[in-house]
PDB file of C-alpha atoms in Angstrom:
ATOM      1  CA  UNK A   1       0.000   0.000   0.000  1.00  0.00           C
ATOM      2  CA  UNK A   2       1.012   3.556  -0.585  1.00  0.00           C
ATOM      3  CA  UNK A   3       2.271   5.504   2.374  1.00  0.00           C
ATOM      4  CA  UNK A   4       3.489   9.032   3.019  1.00  0.00           C
ATOM      5  CA  UNK A   5       5.350   9.819   6.221  1.00  0.00           C
ATOM      6  CA  UNK A   6       5.912  13.289   7.558  1.00  0.00           C
ATOM      7  CA  UNK A   7       7.756  12.578  10.775  1.00  0.00           C
ATOM      8  CA  UNK A   8       7.919  16.205  11.893  1.00  0.00           C
ATOM      9  CA  UNK A   9       4.583  16.962  13.515  1.00  0.00           C
ATOM     10  CA  UNK A  10       5.424  20.550  14.462  1.00  0.00           C
ATOM     11  CA  UNK A  11       8.336  22.866  13.730  1.00  0.00           C
ATOM     12  CA  UNK A  12       8.957  26.365  15.039  1.00  0.00           C
ATOM     13  CA  UNK A  13      11.661  28.630  13.711  1.00  0.00           C
ATOM     14  CA  UNK A  14      12.482  32.283  14.081  1.00  0.00           C
ATOM     15  CA  UNK A  15      11.701  34.493  11.122  1.00  0.00           C
ATOM     16  CA  UNK A  16      14.404  34.600   8.441  1.00  0.00           C
ATOM     17  CA  UNK A  17      15.747  31.179   9.369  1.00  0.00           C
ATOM     18  CA  UNK A  18      15.743  28.401   6.796  1.00  0.00           C
ATOM     19  CA  UNK A  19      13.594  25.347   7.474  1.00  0.00           C
ATOM     20  CA  UNK A  20      13.271  21.950   5.817  1.00  0.00           C
ATOM     21  CA  UNK A  21      10.153  19.817   5.943  1.00  0.00           C
ATOM     22  CA  UNK A  22      10.732  16.120   5.429  1.00  0.00           C
ATOM     23  CA  UNK A  23       8.607  13.728   3.398  1.00  0.00           C
ATOM     24  CA  UNK A  24       9.289  10.011   2.913  1.00  0.00           C
ATOM     25  CA  UNK A  25       7.066   7.846   0.764  1.00  0.00           C
ATOM     26  CA  UNK A  26       6.457   4.204  -0.071  1.00  0.00           C
ATOM     27  CA  UNK A  27       5.057   2.942  -3.347  1.00  0.00           C
ATOM     28  CA  UNK A  28       5.315  -0.061  -5.622  1.00  0.00           C
ATOM     29  CA  UNK A  29       4.402   1.961  -8.687  1.00  0.00           C
ATOM     30  CA  UNK A  30       7.180   2.800 -11.108  1.00  0.00           C
ATOM     31  CA  UNK A  31       5.352   5.892 -12.280  1.00  0.00           C
ATOM     32  CA  UNK A  32       4.046   8.169  -9.598  1.00  0.00           C
ATOM     33  CA  UNK A  33       3.717  11.797  -8.669  1.00  0.00           C
ATOM     34  CA  UNK A  34       4.554  13.702  -5.525  1.00  0.00           C
ATOM     35  CA  UNK A  35       2.951  16.905  -4.320  1.00  0.00           C
ATOM     36  CA  UNK A  36       3.174  19.516  -1.618  1.00  0.00           C
ATOM     37  CA  UNK A  37       0.124  21.424  -0.415  1.00  0.00           C
ATOM     38  CA  UNK A  38      -0.094  24.293   2.058  1.00  0.00           C
ATOM     39  CA  UNK A  39      -2.956  24.772   4.504  1.00  0.00           C
ATOM     40  CA  UNK A  40      -2.802  28.240   6.096  1.00  0.00           C
ATOM     41  CA  UNK A  41      -4.760  29.055   9.269  1.00  0.00           C
ATOM     42  CA  UNK A  42      -7.740  30.034   7.138  1.00  0.00           C
ATOM     43  CA  UNK A  43      -8.122  26.345   6.298  1.00  0.00           C
ATOM     44  CA  UNK A  44      -8.022  26.156   2.522  1.00  0.00           C
ATOM     45  CA  UNK A  45      -5.574  23.865   0.750  1.00  0.00           C
ATOM     46  CA  UNK A  46      -3.177  25.449  -1.700  1.00  0.00           C
ATOM     47  CA  UNK A  47      -1.210  23.524  -4.305  1.00  0.00           C
ATOM     48  CA  UNK A  48       2.547  24.232  -4.219  1.00  0.00           C
ATOM     49  CA  UNK A  49       4.302  21.743  -6.471  1.00  0.00           C
ATOM     50  CA  UNK A  50       3.963  18.505  -8.409  1.00  0.00           C
ATOM     51  CA  UNK A  51       6.898  16.283  -9.344  1.00  0.00           C
ATOM     52  CA  UNK A  52       6.828  13.070 -11.401  1.00  0.00           C
ATOM     53  CA  UNK A  53       8.948  10.055 -10.590  1.00  0.00           C
ATOM     54  CA  UNK A  54      11.136  10.434 -13.672  1.00  0.00           C
ATOM     55  CA  UNK A  55      12.240  13.940 -12.866  1.00  0.00           C
ATOM     56  CA  UNK A  56      14.742  14.085 -10.028  1.00  0.00           C
ATOM     57  CA  UNK A  57      15.873  17.600 -10.726  1.00  0.00           C
ATOM     58  CA  UNK A  58      15.593  19.879  -7.769  1.00  0.00           C
ATOM     59  CA  UNK A  59      13.225  22.775  -8.202  1.00  0.00           C
ATOM     60  CA  UNK A  60      13.395  26.300  -6.863  1.00  0.00           C
ATOM     61  CA  UNK A  61      10.564  28.790  -6.815  1.00  0.00           C
ATOM     62  CA  UNK A  62      11.465  31.987  -5.045  1.00  0.00           C
ATOM     63  CA  UNK A  63      12.155  31.123  -1.411  1.00  0.00           C
ATOM     64  CA  UNK A  64      10.844  27.592  -1.860  1.00  0.00           C
ATOM     65  CA  UNK A  65      12.896  24.639  -3.041  1.00  0.00           C
ATOM     66  CA  UNK A  66      12.260  20.941  -3.300  1.00  0.00           C
ATOM     67  CA  UNK A  67      14.724  18.054  -3.187  1.00  0.00           C
ATOM     68  CA  UNK A  68      13.500  14.775  -4.713  1.00  0.00           C
ATOM     69  CA  UNK A  69      15.664  11.684  -4.170  1.00  0.00           C
ATOM     70  CA  UNK A  70      14.345   8.353  -5.415  1.00  0.00           C
ATOM     71  CA  UNK A  71      17.228   6.484  -3.767  1.00  0.00           C
ATOM     72  CA  UNK A  72      15.915   7.468  -0.345  1.00  0.00           C
ATOM     73  CA  UNK A  73      12.240   7.838  -1.354  1.00  0.00           C
ATOM     74  CA  UNK A  74      12.210  11.379  -0.100  1.00  0.00           C
ATOM     75  CA  UNK A  75      10.722  14.629  -1.332  1.00  0.00           C
ATOM     76  CA  UNK A  76      11.822  17.347   1.064  1.00  0.00           C
ATOM     77  CA  UNK A  77      10.702  20.955   1.046  1.00  0.00           C
ATOM     78  CA  UNK A  78      12.917  23.867   2.114  1.00  0.00           C
ATOM     79  CA  UNK A  79      11.827  27.403   2.846  1.00  0.00           C
ATOM     80  CA  UNK A  80      14.658  29.905   2.773  1.00  0.00           C
ATOM     81  CA  UNK A  81      14.523  33.114   4.824  1.00  0.00           C
ATOM     82  CA  UNK A  82      11.204  32.140   6.356  1.00  0.00           C
ATOM     83  CA  UNK A  83       8.463  34.683   6.868  1.00  0.00           C
ATOM     84  CA  UNK A  84       5.485  34.810   9.208  1.00  0.00           C
ATOM     85  CA  UNK A  85       3.165  34.238   6.235  1.00  0.00           C
ATOM     86  CA  UNK A  86       4.777  30.823   5.803  1.00  0.00           C
ATOM     87  CA  UNK A  87       3.109  29.664   9.025  1.00  0.00           C
ATOM     88  CA  UNK A  88       0.792  26.855   7.967  1.00  0.00           C
ATOM     89  CA  UNK A  89       0.337  23.114   7.895  1.00  0.00           C
ATOM     90  CA  UNK A  90       2.184  21.559   4.967  1.00  0.00           C
ATOM     91  CA  UNK A  91       1.101  18.277   3.445  1.00  0.00           C
ATOM     92  CA  UNK A  92       3.102  15.971   1.241  1.00  0.00           C
ATOM     93  CA  UNK A  93       1.062  13.696  -1.043  1.00  0.00           C
ATOM     94  CA  UNK A  94       1.653  10.765  -3.380  1.00  0.00           C
ATOM     95  CA  UNK A  95      -0.479   9.786  -6.355  1.00  0.00           C
ATOM     96  CA  UNK A  96      -1.842   6.281  -6.163  1.00  0.00           C
ATOM     97  CA  UNK A  97      -2.897   3.921  -8.892  1.00  0.00           C
ATOM     98  CA  UNK A  98      -6.636   3.371  -8.793  1.00  0.00           C
ATOM     99  CA  UNK A  99      -9.145   1.333 -10.751  1.00  0.00           C
ATOM    100  CA  UNK A 100      -9.131   4.085 -13.361  1.00  0.00           C
ATOM    101  CA  UNK A 101      -5.440   4.858 -13.584  1.00  0.00           C
ATOM    102  CA  UNK A 102      -3.454   7.176 -11.387  1.00  0.00           C
ATOM    103  CA  UNK A 103      -6.031   9.526  -9.977  1.00  0.00           C
ATOM    104  CA  UNK A 104      -5.938   9.178  -6.201  1.00  0.00           C
ATOM    105  CA  UNK A 105      -3.736  11.082  -3.780  1.00  0.00           C
ATOM    106  CA  UNK A 106      -2.472   9.721  -0.475  1.00  0.00           C
ATOM    107  CA  UNK A 107      -1.623  12.467   1.988  1.00  0.00           C
ATOM    108  CA  UNK A 108       0.826  12.526   4.841  1.00  0.00           C
ATOM    109  CA  UNK A 109      -0.314  13.688   8.262  1.00  0.00           C
ATOM    110  CA  UNK A 110       1.169  17.128   7.769  1.00  0.00           C
ATOM    111  CA  UNK A 111       3.781  19.301   9.444  1.00  0.00           C
ATOM    112  CA  UNK A 112       2.627  22.374  11.331  1.00  0.00           C
ATOM    113  CA  UNK A 113       5.158  25.145  10.723  1.00  0.00           C
ATOM    114  CA  UNK A 114       5.191  28.190  12.975  1.00  0.00           C
ATOM    115  CA  UNK A 115       7.369  31.150  12.114  1.00  0.00           C
ATOM    116  CA  UNK A 116       8.136  33.251  15.167  1.00  0.00           C
ATOM    117  CA  UNK A 117       8.479  36.962  14.439  1.00  0.00           C
TER     118      UNK A 117
ATOM    119  CA  UNK B   1     -14.948  31.647 -11.950  1.00  0.00           C
ATOM    120  CA  UNK B   2     -15.788  30.441  -8.428  1.00  0.00           C
ATOM    121  CA  UNK B   3     -13.677  27.248  -8.508  1.00  0.00           C
ATOM    122  CA  UNK B   4     -14.878  24.574  -6.080  1.00  0.00           C
ATOM    123  CA  UNK B   5     -17.779  25.591  -3.870  1.00  0.00           C
ATOM    124  CA  UNK B   6     -18.868  23.645  -0.826  1.00  0.00           C
ATOM    125  CA  UNK B   7     -21.996  24.154   1.218  1.00  0.00           C
ATOM    126  CA  UNK B   8     -22.683  24.406   4.052  1.00  0.00           C
ATOM    127  CA  UNK B   9     -19.574  25.770   5.769  1.00  0.00           C
ATOM    128  CA  UNK B  10     -20.640  24.478   9.168  1.00  0.00           C
ATOM    129  CA  UNK B  11     -23.218  21.951  10.360  1.00  0.00           C
ATOM    130  CA  UNK B  12     -24.147  20.271  13.600  1.00  0.00           C
ATOM    131  CA  UNK B  13     -25.998  16.979  13.368  1.00  0.00           C
ATOM    132  CA  UNK B  14     -27.527  14.745  15.973  1.00  0.00           C
ATOM    133  CA  UNK B  15     -26.606  11.082  15.997  1.00  0.00           C
ATOM    134  CA  UNK B  16     -28.718   9.190  13.488  1.00  0.00           C
ATOM    135  CA  UNK B  17     -29.602  12.196  11.347  1.00  0.00           C
ATOM    136  CA  UNK B  18     -28.676  12.325   7.695  1.00  0.00           C
ATOM    137  CA  UNK B  19     -27.489  15.131   5.468  1.00  0.00           C
ATOM    138  CA  UNK B  20     -25.919  15.913   2.131  1.00  0.00           C
ATOM    139  CA  UNK B  21     -22.762  17.934   1.712  1.00  0.00           C
ATOM    140  CA  UNK B  22     -22.881  19.818  -1.543  1.00  0.00           C
ATOM    141  CA  UNK B  23     -19.939  20.351  -3.869  1.00  0.00           C
ATOM    142  CA  UNK B  24     -19.974  22.042  -7.224  1.00  0.00           C
ATOM    143  CA  UNK B  25     -17.194  23.157  -9.542  1.00  0.00           C
ATOM    144  CA  UNK B  26     -17.348  25.460 -12.535  1.00  0.00           C
ATOM    145  CA  UNK B  27     -14.062  24.486 -14.171  1.00  0.00           C
ATOM    146  CA  UNK B  28     -15.482  21.573 -16.203  1.00  0.00           C
ATOM    147  CA  UNK B  29     -13.184  19.179 -14.373  1.00  0.00           C
ATOM    148  CA  UNK B  30     -13.710  15.464 -14.870  1.00  0.00           C
ATOM    149  CA  UNK B  31     -12.203  14.327 -11.589  1.00  0.00           C
ATOM    150  CA  UNK B  32     -13.771  15.077  -8.241  1.00  0.00           C
ATOM    151  CA  UNK B  33     -12.935  13.912  -4.739  1.00  0.00           C
ATOM    152  CA  UNK B  34     -14.176  13.931  -1.183  1.00  0.00           C
ATOM    153  CA  UNK B  35     -11.649  13.946   1.626  1.00  0.00           C
ATOM    154  CA  UNK B  36     -12.068  14.178   5.364  1.00  0.00           C
ATOM    155  CA  UNK B  37      -9.536  15.749   7.697  1.00  0.00           C
ATOM    156  CA  UNK B  38      -9.594  14.788  11.339  1.00  0.00           C
ATOM    157  CA  UNK B  39      -7.808  17.002  13.886  1.00  0.00           C
ATOM    158  CA  UNK B  40      -4.031  16.707  13.595  1.00  0.00           C
ATOM    159  CA  UNK B  41      -4.351  14.224  10.784  1.00  0.00           C
ATOM    160  CA  UNK B  42      -3.870  14.262   7.064  1.00  0.00           C
ATOM    161  CA  UNK B  43      -6.612  13.955   4.515  1.00  0.00           C
ATOM    162  CA  UNK B  44      -8.250  10.609   3.923  1.00  0.00           C
ATOM    163  CA  UNK B  45     -10.070   9.890   0.676  1.00  0.00           C
ATOM    164  CA  UNK B  46     -13.726   8.958   1.068  1.00  0.00           C
ATOM    165  CA  UNK B  47     -14.939   8.679  -2.530  1.00  0.00           C
ATOM    166  CA  UNK B  48     -13.863   9.929  -5.892  1.00  0.00           C
ATOM    167  CA  UNK B  49     -15.237  10.220  -9.394  1.00  0.00           C
ATOM    168  CA  UNK B  50     -13.529  10.298 -12.787  1.00  0.00           C
ATOM    169  CA  UNK B  51     -16.555  11.564 -14.654  1.00  0.00           C
ATOM    170  CA  UNK B  52     -20.324  11.770 -14.643  1.00  0.00           C
ATOM    171  CA  UNK B  53     -21.796   8.419 -13.676  1.00  0.00           C
ATOM    172  CA  UNK B  54     -18.463   6.933 -12.517  1.00  0.00           C
ATOM    173  CA  UNK B  55     -17.533   6.779  -8.860  1.00  0.00           C
ATOM    174  CA  UNK B  56     -15.321   4.615  -6.694  1.00  0.00           C
ATOM    175  CA  UNK B  57     -14.536   4.119  -3.035  1.00  0.00           C
ATOM    176  CA  UNK B  58     -11.531   5.629  -1.374  1.00  0.00           C
ATOM    177  CA  UNK B  59      -9.855   4.727   1.873  1.00  0.00           C
ATOM    178  CA  UNK B  60     -12.737   5.439   4.285  1.00  0.00           C
ATOM    179  CA  UNK B  61     -16.082   5.060   2.448  1.00  0.00           C
ATOM    180  CA  UNK B  62     -18.158   3.447   5.197  1.00  0.00           C
ATOM    181  CA  UNK B  63     -21.118   5.542   6.258  1.00  0.00           C
ATOM    182  CA  UNK B  64     -21.076   7.670   3.109  1.00  0.00           C
ATOM    183  CA  UNK B  65     -22.577   7.614  -0.359  1.00  0.00           C
ATOM    184  CA  UNK B  66     -21.966   9.694  -3.462  1.00  0.00           C
ATOM    185  CA  UNK B  67     -23.464  10.282  -6.855  1.00  0.00           C
ATOM    186  CA  UNK B  68     -22.213  12.084  -9.923  1.00  0.00           C
ATOM    187  CA  UNK B  69     -25.080  12.826 -12.259  1.00  0.00           C
ATOM    188  CA  UNK B  70     -23.431  15.901 -13.772  1.00  0.00           C
ATOM    189  CA  UNK B  71     -19.864  17.031 -14.358  1.00  0.00           C
ATOM    190  CA  UNK B  72     -20.350  19.982 -12.025  1.00  0.00           C
ATOM    191  CA  UNK B  73     -21.815  18.378  -8.918  1.00  0.00           C
ATOM    192  CA  UNK B  74     -20.533  15.719  -6.564  1.00  0.00           C
ATOM    193  CA  UNK B  75     -22.682  15.545  -3.413  1.00  0.00           C
ATOM    194  CA  UNK B  76     -21.660  13.473  -0.403  1.00  0.00           C
ATOM    195  CA  UNK B  77     -24.453  11.822   1.564  1.00  0.00           C
ATOM    196  CA  UNK B  78     -24.174  10.877   5.214  1.00  0.00           C
ATOM    197  CA  UNK B  79     -26.765   8.382   6.392  1.00  0.00           C
ATOM    198  CA  UNK B  80     -27.240   7.737  10.122  1.00  0.00           C
ATOM    199  CA  UNK B  81     -24.614  10.216  11.288  1.00  0.00           C
ATOM    200  CA  UNK B  82     -22.212   9.004  13.985  1.00  0.00           C
ATOM    201  CA  UNK B  83     -19.789  10.906  16.254  1.00  0.00           C
ATOM    202  CA  UNK B  84     -16.906   9.301  14.337  1.00  0.00           C
ATOM    203  CA  UNK B  85     -17.961  11.359  11.323  1.00  0.00           C
ATOM    204  CA  UNK B  86     -17.149  14.603  13.096  1.00  0.00           C
ATOM    205  CA  UNK B  87     -14.529  16.075  10.809  1.00  0.00           C
ATOM    206  CA  UNK B  88     -13.746  18.713   8.223  1.00  0.00           C
ATOM    207  CA  UNK B  89     -14.772  17.608   4.760  1.00  0.00           C
ATOM    208  CA  UNK B  90     -13.004  18.839   1.651  1.00  0.00           C
ATOM    209  CA  UNK B  91     -14.195  18.505  -1.887  1.00  0.00           C
ATOM    210  CA  UNK B  92     -11.638  18.787  -4.678  1.00  0.00           C
ATOM    211  CA  UNK B  93     -11.543  18.656  -8.442  1.00  0.00           C
ATOM    212  CA  UNK B  94      -8.923  18.130 -11.095  1.00  0.00           C
ATOM    213  CA  UNK B  95      -8.928  18.525 -14.845  1.00  0.00           C
ATOM    214  CA  UNK B  96      -7.182  15.335 -15.909  1.00  0.00           C
ATOM    215  CA  UNK B  97      -6.261  13.816 -12.586  1.00  0.00           C
ATOM    216  CA  UNK B  98      -3.264  14.446 -10.307  1.00  0.00           C
ATOM    217  CA  UNK B  99      -1.218  12.025 -12.381  1.00  0.00           C
ATOM    218  CA  UNK B 100      -1.096  14.611 -15.141  1.00  0.00           C
ATOM    219  CA  UNK B 101      -0.141  18.242 -15.034  1.00  0.00           C
ATOM    220  CA  UNK B 102      -3.316  19.094 -13.171  1.00  0.00           C
ATOM    221  CA  UNK B 103      -3.281  19.695  -9.422  1.00  0.00           C
ATOM    222  CA  UNK B 104      -6.264  19.290  -7.163  1.00  0.00           C
ATOM    223  CA  UNK B 105      -8.338  22.407  -6.570  1.00  0.00           C
ATOM    224  CA  UNK B 106      -9.899  22.294  -3.129  1.00  0.00           C
ATOM    225  CA  UNK B 107     -13.044  23.857  -1.755  1.00  0.00           C
ATOM    226  CA  UNK B 108     -12.936  25.713   1.554  1.00  0.00           C
ATOM    227  CA  UNK B 109     -14.266  22.779   3.540  1.00  0.00           C
ATOM    228  CA  UNK B 110     -17.350  21.881   5.563  1.00  0.00           C
ATOM    229  CA  UNK B 111     -16.913  21.557   9.311  1.00  0.00           C
ATOM    230  CA  UNK B 112     -19.303  18.878  10.565  1.00  0.00           C
ATOM    231  CA  UNK B 113     -19.980  18.038  14.192  1.00  0.00           C
ATOM    232  CA  UNK B 114     -22.079  15.033  15.192  1.00  0.00           C
ATOM    233  CA  UNK B 115     -23.321  15.023  18.777  1.00  0.00           C
TER     234      UNK B 115
END
C-alpha cells in the first residue's frame, strides 16, 4: 500500500531562518507523482508543487525549493529566509494507482510550521 | 470563476440524522474527490469520481454515499450520522487527474460536528 510519512509533527523557527520539511514515501508503482500542499490558518488547501517520478531535478521557486531523491524515497521541502506568512500546515502527497489509472492522492499527516516573528 | 464551492460551511448533526454535503465546480473538471480531515491528521479519501456516472470508493467510504449525475456536482451523503464522522470535509476537483499536469483544486471545507 502507498504511504506518506511526515515525521515532523510541528516545527517552530524564528523568522528569516531556513527550514526543511521532510517527506518520505512508499510505493510499488514505477510511475508516480509527488505533491506539496499548504494549509494556512484560514483552512483552505493550496497547491505548491507537483513532481513526477522520472524527474529528479531539484526545483526552486522563489524562497521555496524541493529536493526529490528516489534512492531514499524522499521529497523534502525547504523554505529559505522564512516569513510569518509561511506559518501553515504543509502536506506531502503521493499519487496512487486506482481502478481508473493514477487519480488518487495519499496524503501525509502534515507538518505544522510556525514562524516566530 | 468560483472554482470549487462547498456548502454548508458548518453543520451540527444529531446522531442518526442524515445530510448531504454539496460540492460544485465550474471548471469543467472530470475528476472530483471527497476527503475528510480529522484534527491533527492528514486527509483521507472517502470517494472519488472520474466523470459523470463513474464513482469509486476511497480509503474510508463506510457511512457515506456519493453520486455524480453531472460534471459539475458531486454531493456526499451521510446516512445515520455518527460521532466518528465529526470532521472537516473537503471537496476537490482536477482537470485530468493528479497524475497529469493538473493539481487538485480544493473547496474551503465543511466543518461537521455530530453530537
